[in-house]
Short mmCIF file of C-alpha atoms and ligand atoms in Angstrom, two decimals:
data_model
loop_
_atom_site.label_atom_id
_atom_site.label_comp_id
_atom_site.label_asym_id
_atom_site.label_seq_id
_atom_site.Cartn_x
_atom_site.Cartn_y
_atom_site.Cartn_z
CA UNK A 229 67.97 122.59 92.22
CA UNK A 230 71.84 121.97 92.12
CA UNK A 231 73.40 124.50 90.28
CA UNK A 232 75.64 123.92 87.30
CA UNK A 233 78.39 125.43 88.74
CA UNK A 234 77.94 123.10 91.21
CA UNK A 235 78.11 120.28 89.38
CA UNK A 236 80.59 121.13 87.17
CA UNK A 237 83.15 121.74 90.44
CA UNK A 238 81.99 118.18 91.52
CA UNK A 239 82.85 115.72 88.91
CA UNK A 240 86.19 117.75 88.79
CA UNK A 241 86.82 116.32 92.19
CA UNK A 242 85.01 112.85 91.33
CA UNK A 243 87.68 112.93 88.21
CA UNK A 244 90.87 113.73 90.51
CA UNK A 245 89.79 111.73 92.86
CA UNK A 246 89.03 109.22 90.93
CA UNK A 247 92.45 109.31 89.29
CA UNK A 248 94.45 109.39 92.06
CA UNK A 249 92.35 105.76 92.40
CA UNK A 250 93.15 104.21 89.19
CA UNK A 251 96.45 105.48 89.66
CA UNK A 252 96.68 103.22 93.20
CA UNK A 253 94.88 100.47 91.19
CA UNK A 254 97.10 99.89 88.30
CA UNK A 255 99.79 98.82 91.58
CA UNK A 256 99.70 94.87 91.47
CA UNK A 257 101.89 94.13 94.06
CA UNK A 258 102.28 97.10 96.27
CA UNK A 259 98.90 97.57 98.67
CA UNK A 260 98.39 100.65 100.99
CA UNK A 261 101.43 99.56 103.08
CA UNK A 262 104.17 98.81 100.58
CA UNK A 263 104.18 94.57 99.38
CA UNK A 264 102.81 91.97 101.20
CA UNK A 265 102.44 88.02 101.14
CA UNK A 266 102.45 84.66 102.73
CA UNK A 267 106.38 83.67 102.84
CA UNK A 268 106.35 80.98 100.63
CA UNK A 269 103.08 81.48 98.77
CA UNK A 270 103.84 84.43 96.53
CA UNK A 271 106.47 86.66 99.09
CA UNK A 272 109.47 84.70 98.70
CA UNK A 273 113.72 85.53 98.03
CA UNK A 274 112.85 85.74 94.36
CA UNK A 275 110.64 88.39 94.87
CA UNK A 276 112.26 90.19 97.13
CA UNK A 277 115.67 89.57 94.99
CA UNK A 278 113.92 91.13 91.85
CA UNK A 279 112.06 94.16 93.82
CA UNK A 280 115.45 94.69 95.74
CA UNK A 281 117.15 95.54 91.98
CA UNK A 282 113.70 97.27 90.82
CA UNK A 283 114.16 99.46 93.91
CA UNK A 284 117.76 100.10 93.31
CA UNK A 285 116.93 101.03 89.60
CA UNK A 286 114.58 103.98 90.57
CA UNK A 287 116.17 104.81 93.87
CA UNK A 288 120.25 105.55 93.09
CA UNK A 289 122.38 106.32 96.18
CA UNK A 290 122.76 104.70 99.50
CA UNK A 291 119.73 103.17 100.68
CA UNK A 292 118.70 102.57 104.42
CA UNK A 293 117.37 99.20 105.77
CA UNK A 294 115.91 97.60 108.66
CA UNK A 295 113.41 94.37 109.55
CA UNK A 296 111.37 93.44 112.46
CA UNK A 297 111.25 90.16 113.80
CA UNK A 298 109.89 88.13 111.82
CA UNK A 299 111.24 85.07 111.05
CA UNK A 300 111.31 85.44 107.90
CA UNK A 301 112.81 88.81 107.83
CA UNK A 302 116.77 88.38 107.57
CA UNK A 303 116.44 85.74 104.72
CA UNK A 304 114.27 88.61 102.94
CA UNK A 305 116.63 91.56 103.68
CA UNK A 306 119.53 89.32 102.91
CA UNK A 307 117.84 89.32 99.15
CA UNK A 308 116.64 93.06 99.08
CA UNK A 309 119.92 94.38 99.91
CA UNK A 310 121.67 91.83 97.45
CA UNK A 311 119.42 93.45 94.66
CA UNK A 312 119.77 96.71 95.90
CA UNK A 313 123.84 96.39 96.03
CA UNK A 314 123.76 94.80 92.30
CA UNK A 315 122.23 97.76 91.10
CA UNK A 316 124.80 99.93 92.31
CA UNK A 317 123.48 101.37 95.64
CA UNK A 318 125.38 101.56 98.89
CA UNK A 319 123.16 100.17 101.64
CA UNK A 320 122.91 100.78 105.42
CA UNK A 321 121.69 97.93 107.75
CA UNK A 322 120.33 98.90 110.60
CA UNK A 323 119.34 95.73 111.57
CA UNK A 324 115.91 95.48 114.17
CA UNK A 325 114.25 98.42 113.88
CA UNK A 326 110.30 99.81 114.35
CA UNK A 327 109.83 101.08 110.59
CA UNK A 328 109.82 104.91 112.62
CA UNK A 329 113.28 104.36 113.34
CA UNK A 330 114.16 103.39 109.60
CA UNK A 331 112.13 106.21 108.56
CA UNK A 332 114.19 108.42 110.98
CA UNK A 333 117.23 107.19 109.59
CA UNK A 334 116.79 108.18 106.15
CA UNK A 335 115.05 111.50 107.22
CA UNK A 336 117.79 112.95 109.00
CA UNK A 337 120.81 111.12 106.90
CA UNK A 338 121.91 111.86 103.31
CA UNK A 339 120.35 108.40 102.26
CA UNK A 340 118.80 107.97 98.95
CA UNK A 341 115.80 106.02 100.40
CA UNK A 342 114.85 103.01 102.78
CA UNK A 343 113.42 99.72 102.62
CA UNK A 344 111.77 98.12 105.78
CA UNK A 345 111.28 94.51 105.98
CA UNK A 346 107.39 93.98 107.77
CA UNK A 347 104.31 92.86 107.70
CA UNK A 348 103.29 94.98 110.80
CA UNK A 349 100.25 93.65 112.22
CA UNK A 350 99.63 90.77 109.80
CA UNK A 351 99.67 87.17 110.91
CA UNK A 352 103.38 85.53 111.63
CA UNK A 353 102.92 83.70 108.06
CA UNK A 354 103.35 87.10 106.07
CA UNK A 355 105.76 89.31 105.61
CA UNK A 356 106.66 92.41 103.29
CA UNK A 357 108.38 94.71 101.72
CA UNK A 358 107.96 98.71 102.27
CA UNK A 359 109.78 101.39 100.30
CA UNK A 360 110.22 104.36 101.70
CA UNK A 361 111.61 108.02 100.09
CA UNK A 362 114.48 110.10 101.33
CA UNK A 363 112.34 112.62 103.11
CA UNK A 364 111.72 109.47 105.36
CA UNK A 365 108.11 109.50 103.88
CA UNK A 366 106.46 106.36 102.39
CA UNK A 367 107.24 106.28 98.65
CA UNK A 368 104.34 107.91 96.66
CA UNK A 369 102.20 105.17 94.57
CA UNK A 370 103.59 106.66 91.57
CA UNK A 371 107.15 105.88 91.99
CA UNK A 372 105.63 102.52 93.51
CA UNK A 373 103.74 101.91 90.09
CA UNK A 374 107.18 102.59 88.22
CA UNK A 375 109.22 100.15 90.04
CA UNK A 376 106.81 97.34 89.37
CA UNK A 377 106.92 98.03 85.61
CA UNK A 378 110.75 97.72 86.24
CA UNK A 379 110.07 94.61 88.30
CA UNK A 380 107.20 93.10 85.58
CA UNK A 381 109.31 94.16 81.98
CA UNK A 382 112.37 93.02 83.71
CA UNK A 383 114.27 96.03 83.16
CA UNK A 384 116.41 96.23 86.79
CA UNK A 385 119.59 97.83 85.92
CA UNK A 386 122.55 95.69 86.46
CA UNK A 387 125.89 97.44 87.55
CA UNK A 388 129.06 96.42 86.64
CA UNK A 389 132.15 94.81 89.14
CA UNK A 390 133.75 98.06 89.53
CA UNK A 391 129.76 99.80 91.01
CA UNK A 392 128.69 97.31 93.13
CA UNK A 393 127.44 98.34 96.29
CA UNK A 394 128.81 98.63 99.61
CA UNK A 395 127.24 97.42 102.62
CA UNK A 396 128.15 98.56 106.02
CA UNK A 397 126.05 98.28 109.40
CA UNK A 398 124.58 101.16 111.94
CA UNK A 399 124.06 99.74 115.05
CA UNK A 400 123.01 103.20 116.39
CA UNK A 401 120.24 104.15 114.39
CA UNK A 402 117.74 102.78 117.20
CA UNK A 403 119.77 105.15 119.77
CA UNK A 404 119.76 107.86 117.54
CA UNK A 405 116.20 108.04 116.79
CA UNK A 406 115.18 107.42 120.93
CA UNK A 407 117.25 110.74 121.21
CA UNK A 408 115.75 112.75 118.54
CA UNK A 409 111.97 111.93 120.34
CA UNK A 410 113.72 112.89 123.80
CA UNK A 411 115.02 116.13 122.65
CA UNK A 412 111.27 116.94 121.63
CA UNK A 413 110.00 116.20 125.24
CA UNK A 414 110.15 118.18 128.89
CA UNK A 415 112.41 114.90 130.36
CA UNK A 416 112.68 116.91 133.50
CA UNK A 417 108.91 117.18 133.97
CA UNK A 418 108.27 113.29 133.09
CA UNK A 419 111.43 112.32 135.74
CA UNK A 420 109.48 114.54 138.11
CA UNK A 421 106.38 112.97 137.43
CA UNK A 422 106.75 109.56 138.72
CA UNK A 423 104.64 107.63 136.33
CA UNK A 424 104.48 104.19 136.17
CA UNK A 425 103.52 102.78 132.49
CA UNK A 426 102.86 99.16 131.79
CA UNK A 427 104.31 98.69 127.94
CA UNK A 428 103.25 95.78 125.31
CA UNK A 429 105.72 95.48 122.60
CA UNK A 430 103.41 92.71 121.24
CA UNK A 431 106.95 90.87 120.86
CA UNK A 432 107.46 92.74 118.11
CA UNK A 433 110.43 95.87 116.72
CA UNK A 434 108.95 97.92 119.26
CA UNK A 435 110.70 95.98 122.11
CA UNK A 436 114.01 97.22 121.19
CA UNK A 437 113.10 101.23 121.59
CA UNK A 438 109.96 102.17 123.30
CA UNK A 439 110.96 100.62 127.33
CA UNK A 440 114.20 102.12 126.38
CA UNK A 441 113.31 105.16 125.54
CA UNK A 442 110.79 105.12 128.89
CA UNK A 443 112.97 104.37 131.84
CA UNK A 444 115.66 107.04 130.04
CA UNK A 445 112.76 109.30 130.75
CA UNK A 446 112.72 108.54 134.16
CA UNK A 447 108.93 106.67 133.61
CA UNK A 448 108.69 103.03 136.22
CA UNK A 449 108.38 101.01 133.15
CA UNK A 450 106.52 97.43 133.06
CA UNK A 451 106.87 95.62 130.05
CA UNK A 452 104.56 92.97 128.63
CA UNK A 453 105.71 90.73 125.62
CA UNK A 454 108.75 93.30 124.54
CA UNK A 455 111.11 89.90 123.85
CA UNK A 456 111.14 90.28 119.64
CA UNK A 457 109.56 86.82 118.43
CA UNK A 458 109.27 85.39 115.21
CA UNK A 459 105.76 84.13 115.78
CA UNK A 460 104.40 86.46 118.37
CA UNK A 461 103.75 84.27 120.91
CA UNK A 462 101.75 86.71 123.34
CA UNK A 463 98.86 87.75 121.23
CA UNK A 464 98.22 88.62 118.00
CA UNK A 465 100.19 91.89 116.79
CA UNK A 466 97.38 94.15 116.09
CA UNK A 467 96.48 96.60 119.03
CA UNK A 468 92.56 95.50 119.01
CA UNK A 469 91.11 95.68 122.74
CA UNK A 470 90.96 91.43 122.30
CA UNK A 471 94.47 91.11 122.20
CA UNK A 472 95.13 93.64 124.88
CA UNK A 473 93.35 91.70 127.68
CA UNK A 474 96.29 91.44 129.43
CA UNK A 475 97.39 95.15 129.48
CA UNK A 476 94.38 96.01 130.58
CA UNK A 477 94.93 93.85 133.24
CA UNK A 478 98.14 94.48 134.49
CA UNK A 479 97.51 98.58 133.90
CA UNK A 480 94.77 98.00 136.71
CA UNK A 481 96.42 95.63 139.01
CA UNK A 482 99.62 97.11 139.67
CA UNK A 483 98.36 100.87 139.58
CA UNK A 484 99.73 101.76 136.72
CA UNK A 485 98.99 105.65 135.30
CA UNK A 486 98.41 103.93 131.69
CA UNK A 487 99.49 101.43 129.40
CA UNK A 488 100.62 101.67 125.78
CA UNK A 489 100.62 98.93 123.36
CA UNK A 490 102.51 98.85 119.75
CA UNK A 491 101.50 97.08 116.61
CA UNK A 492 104.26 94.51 115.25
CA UNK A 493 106.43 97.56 113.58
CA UNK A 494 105.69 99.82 116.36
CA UNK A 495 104.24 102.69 113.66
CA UNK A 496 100.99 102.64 115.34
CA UNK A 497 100.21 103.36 119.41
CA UNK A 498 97.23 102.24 121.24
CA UNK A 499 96.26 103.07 124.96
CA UNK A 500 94.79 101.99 127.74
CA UNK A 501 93.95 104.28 130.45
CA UNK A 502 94.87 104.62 134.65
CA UNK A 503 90.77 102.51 134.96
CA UNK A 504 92.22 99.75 132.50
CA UNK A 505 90.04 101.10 130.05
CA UNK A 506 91.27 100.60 125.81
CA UNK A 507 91.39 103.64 124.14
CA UNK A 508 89.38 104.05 121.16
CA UNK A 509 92.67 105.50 118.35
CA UNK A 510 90.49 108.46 117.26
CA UNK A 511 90.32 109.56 120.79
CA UNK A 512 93.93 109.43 122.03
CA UNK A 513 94.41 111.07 118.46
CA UNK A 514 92.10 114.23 119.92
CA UNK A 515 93.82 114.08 123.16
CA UNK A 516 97.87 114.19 121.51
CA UNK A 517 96.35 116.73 118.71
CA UNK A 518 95.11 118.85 120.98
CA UNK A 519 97.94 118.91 123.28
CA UNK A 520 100.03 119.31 120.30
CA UNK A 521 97.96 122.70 118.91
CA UNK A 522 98.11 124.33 122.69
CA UNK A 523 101.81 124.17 122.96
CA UNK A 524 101.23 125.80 118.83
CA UNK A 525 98.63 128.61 119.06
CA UNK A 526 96.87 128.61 115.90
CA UNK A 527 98.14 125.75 113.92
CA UNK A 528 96.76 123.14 112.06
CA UNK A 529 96.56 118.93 112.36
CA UNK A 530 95.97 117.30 109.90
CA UNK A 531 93.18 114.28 109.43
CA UNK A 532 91.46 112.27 106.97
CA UNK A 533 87.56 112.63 105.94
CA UNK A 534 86.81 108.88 107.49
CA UNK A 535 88.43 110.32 111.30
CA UNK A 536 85.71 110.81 113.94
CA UNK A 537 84.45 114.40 114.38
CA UNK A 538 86.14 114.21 117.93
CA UNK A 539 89.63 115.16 116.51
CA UNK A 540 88.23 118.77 115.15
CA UNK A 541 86.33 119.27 118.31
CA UNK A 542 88.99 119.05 120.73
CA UNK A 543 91.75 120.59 118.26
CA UNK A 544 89.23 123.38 117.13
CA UNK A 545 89.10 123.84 120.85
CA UNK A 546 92.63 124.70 122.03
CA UNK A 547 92.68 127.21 119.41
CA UNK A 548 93.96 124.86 116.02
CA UNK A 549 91.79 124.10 112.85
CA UNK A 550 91.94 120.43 111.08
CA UNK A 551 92.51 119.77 107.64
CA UNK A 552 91.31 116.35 105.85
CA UNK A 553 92.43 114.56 103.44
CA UNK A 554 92.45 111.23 101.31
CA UNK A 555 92.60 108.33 103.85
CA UNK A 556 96.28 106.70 104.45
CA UNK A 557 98.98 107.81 106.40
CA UNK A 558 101.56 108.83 103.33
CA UNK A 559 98.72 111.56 102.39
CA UNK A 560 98.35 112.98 105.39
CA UNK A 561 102.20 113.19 106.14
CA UNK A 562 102.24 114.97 103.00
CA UNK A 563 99.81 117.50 103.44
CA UNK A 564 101.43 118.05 107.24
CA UNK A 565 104.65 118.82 105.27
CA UNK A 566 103.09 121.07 102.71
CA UNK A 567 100.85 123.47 104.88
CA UNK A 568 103.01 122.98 107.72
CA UNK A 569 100.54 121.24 110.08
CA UNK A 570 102.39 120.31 113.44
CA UNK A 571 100.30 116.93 114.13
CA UNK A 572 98.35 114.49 111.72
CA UNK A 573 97.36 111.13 111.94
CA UNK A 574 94.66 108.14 111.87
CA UNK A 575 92.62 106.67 114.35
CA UNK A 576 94.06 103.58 114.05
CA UNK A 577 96.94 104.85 116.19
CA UNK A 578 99.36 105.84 113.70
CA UNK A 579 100.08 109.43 114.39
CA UNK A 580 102.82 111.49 113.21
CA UNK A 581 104.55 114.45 115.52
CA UNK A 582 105.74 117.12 112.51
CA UNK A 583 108.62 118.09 114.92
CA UNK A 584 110.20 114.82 114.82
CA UNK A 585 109.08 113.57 111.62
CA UNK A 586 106.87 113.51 108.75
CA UNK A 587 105.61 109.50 109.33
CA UNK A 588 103.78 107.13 111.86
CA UNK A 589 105.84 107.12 114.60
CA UNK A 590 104.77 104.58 117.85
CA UNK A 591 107.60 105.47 120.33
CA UNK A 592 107.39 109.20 119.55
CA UNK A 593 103.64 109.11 120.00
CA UNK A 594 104.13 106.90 123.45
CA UNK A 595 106.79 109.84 125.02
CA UNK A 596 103.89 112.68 123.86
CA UNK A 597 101.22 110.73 125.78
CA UNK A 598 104.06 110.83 128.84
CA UNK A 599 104.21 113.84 128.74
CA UNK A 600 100.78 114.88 128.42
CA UNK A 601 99.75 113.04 131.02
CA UNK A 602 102.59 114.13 133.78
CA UNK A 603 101.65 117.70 132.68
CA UNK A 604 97.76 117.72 132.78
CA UNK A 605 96.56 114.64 134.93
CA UNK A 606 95.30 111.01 134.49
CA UNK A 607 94.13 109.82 131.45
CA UNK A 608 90.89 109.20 132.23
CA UNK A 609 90.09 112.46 133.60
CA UNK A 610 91.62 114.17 130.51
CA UNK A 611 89.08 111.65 128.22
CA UNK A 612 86.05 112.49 130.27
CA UNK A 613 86.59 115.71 128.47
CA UNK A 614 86.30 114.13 124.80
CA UNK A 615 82.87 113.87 123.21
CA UNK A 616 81.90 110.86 121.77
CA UNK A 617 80.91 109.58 118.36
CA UNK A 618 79.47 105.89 117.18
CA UNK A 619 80.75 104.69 114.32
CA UNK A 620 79.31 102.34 111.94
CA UNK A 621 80.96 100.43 109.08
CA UNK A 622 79.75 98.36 106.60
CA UNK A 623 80.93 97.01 103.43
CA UNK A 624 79.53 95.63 100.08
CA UNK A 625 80.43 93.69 97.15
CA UNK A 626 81.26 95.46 93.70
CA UNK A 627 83.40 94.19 91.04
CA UNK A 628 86.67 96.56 90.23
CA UNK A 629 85.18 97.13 86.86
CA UNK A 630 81.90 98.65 88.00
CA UNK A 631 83.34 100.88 91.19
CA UNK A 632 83.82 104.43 89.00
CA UNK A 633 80.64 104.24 87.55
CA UNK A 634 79.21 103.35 91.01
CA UNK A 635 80.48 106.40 92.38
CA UNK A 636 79.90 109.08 89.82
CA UNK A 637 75.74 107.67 89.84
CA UNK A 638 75.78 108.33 93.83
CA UNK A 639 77.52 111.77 93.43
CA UNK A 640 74.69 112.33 90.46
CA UNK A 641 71.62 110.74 93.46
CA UNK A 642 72.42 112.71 96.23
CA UNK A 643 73.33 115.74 94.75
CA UNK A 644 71.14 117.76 96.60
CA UNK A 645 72.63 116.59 99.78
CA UNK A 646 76.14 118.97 100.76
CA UNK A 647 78.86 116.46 100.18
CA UNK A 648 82.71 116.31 100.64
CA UNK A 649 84.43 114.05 97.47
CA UNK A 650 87.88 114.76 98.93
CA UNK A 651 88.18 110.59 99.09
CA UNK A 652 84.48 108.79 97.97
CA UNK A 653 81.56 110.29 98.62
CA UNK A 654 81.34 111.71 102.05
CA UNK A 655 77.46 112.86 102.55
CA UNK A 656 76.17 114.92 105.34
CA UNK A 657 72.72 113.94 106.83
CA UNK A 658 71.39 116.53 109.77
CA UNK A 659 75.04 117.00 111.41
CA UNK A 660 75.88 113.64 110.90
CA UNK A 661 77.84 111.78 108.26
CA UNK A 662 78.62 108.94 106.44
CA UNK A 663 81.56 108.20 103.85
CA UNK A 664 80.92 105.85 100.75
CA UNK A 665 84.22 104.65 99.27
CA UNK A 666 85.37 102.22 97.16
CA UNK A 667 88.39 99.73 98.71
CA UNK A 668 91.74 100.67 96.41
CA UNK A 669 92.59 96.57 96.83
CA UNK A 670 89.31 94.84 97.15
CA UNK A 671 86.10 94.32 94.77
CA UNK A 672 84.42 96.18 97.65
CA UNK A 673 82.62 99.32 98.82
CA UNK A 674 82.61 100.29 102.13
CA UNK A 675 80.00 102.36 104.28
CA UNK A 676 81.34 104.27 106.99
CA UNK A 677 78.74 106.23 109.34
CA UNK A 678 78.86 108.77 112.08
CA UNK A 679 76.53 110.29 114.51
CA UNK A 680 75.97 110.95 118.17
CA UNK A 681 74.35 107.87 119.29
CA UNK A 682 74.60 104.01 117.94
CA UNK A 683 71.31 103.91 116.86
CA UNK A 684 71.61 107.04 114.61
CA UNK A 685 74.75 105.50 113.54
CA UNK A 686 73.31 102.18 112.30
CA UNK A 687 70.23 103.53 110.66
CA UNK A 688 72.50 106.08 108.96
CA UNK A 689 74.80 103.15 107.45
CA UNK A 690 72.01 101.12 106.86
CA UNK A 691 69.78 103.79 104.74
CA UNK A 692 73.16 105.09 102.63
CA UNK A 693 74.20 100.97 101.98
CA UNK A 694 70.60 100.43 100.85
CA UNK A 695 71.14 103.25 98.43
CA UNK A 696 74.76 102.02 97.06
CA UNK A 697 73.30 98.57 96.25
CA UNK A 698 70.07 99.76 94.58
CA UNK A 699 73.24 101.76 92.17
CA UNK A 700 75.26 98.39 91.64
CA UNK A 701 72.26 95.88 91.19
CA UNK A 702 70.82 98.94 88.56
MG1 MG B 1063 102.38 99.01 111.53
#
């Protein structure tokens, strides 16, 4: 039998977790990754006008911004920094940027804040509007949930003549932040190394650092797509191993050591390695985290409770310890910077180097990998030493209404079962696991398993979704 004080400690966490949801869910406009639209169907200059002066209400100082290249980005900044400048706020334009580099650029500045223009790896048609805070993290969803009651009760502050903003431009920033990731790596080691990298900018910001930033190393760098393009003409910009055909390719037919491909706003790295093989994220995650703890004896990395047990292994390994928390990157760059964890990250690529900075950060995570791999060896030798995991995810519908009930009545079922409700209800099932939690913008649940082999995997999802709909249909 559970004891009480068991249950007692759990529906504390189901309450704080819980409220950090409904605090997430009153947001109407900002998602996980700041606002995004269709240009022209609800993401427009009016918007962008009106969140540019509901920005410059709750953020007061000089305010950093960039844009990818999207065509729709300059008419969009044009209007954010117009609001931003008619609240009183100085702004910096930093023109084409990966949202790393604007991130940099407030980090290591006296800026106020930043905005980045993107819709990362969405479609050409959308575009958006991130806000980010002047420890160059993403702004928390509270101060997110506070500018759109500025934005919805129409309460922007308006300056007068004499405060208007200032704008001036920083054609450096870019420069800048490819320095501060070079100072962080062994450049004579990588010069020495003679690696030859095949790059895919997916014709997005990342064009305009990351071959850069390689042949300054000293890497043979071939690019792919790294001409910035409205539309992305190449493939589509998210790094799935569909749109990567053609890395793959090249990586094998010119002898390349590996490739490296960016998403759209170059936050988020994938690889593929020296066989043309596409690197699952939670793996090159294990490799970099690793790599990262051995040059830090004892440290920490920091992951959330959806990554694949394959980041503790190898981290646990070289001598660091993991800790997990809520799933998204701004968590987990907050936790690095409060227990002073030297790596973090997803395993969708988006991994964060504390040393450099406390955010996603694609061309920083492309020179560790360098490094790594002139240092210890081909890629593929160096992943024959990562275990494996199967993953299975599955997702079901649930209207927004029902999802906190939902949750507390599967905390109440399996009880008896050791569970983990750091984010949802993570349940472990004979040294597997699988994670039940409800989407923070979707009437959805989804069902996330784990286990050693695909068939485990899939019964494991399959038994815990039967159990979540028997809860909503009841
Ligand atoms: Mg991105």
């Amino acid at each position: 039998m559970t004891s009480p004080i068991f249950l007692c400690i759990s529906s504390l966490f189901v309450m704080n977790s819980m409220d950090k949801a409904e605090i997430a869910d009153q947001r109407k406009l900002f998602g996980t990754n700041g606002i995004r639209g269709v240009v022209g169907s609800g993401m427009d200059v009016r918007l962008a006008l009106e969140i540019g002066m509901a920005i410059g209400t709750v953020i007061r100082g000089r305010i950093v911004i960039g844009t990818d290249q999207r065509s729709s980005s300059q008419m969009l900044k044009e209007a954010v920094v117009a609001g931003l400048m008619a609240t009183g706020n100085d702004v910096t334009d930093i023109g084409l940027a990966p949202t790393p580099s604007v991130q940099y650029s407030v980090a290591k500045s006296d800026a106020s804040g930043g905005v980045m223009i993107t819709a990362s790896h969405n479609p050409p048609e959308f575009n958006g509007i991130k806000v980010i805070d002047s420890d160059g993290t993403e702004l928390h969803f509270s101060k997110e949930v506070e500018i759109e009651r500025i934005y919805f009760d129409k309460a922007q502050k308006t300056a007068p003549w004499y405060e208007a903003g200032h704008l001036t431009t920083d054609s450096e920033a870019n420069a800048r932040y490819i320095e501060g990731i070079k100072g962080l790596l062994d450049c004579q080691a990588i010069a020495g190394s003679g690696l030859r990298v095949v790059v895919d900018c997916a014709n997005g910001a990342g064009s305009v650092v990351t071959p850069n930033l390689l042949s300054d190393l000293g890497v043979n760098v071939v690019t792919l797509n790294a001409n910035p393009h409205g539309s992305f003409p190449g493939h589509p910009s998210e790094p799935t191993p569909e749109n990567l055909a053609a890395l793959m390719k090249m990586v094998t037919s010119i002898g390349a050591d590996f490739g490296i491909a960016h998403d759209g706003d170059a936050d988020r790295t994938i690889f593929v390695d020296d066989h043309g093989g596409y690197v699952m994220g939670d793996r090159s995650f294990a490799l970099l985290a690793g790599y990262a703890v051995s040059k830090a004896p004892g440290s920490t990395v920091v992951s959330t409770v959806a990554t694949s047990d394959v980041v503790s292994d190898v981290v646990t390994r070289n001598g660091g310890k993991v800790v997990q928390t809520m799933v998204g990157s701004p968590v987990v760059a907050r936790k690095m910077k409060e227990i002073g964890a030297v790596f973090g990250g997803e395993e969708n690529g988006g991994l964060i180097l504390a040393e450099h900075q406390y955010c996603r950060d694609g061309a920083m995570t492309a020179g560790l990998m360098v490094e790594m791999v002139a240092a210890k060896g081909p890629l593929s030798s160096l992943l024959d030493n990562v275990p494996t995991y199967h993953q299975v995810k599955l997702k079901t519908a649930c209207p927004n209404e029902s999802k906190k009930k939902v949750t507390e009545r599967l905390v109440e079922l399996l009880s008896g079962n050791r569970l983990d409700l750091t984010d949802g209800v993570k349940v472990y099932d004979g040294g597997d696991w699988v994670l039940i939690r409800q989407s923070g913008t979707e009437p959805i649940f989804r069902v996330f398993s784990q286990a050693r082999t695909k068939e485990r995997a899939d019964s494991l999802a399959r038994k815990y979704m039967g159990t979540l709909k028997d809860i909503i249909i009841s």
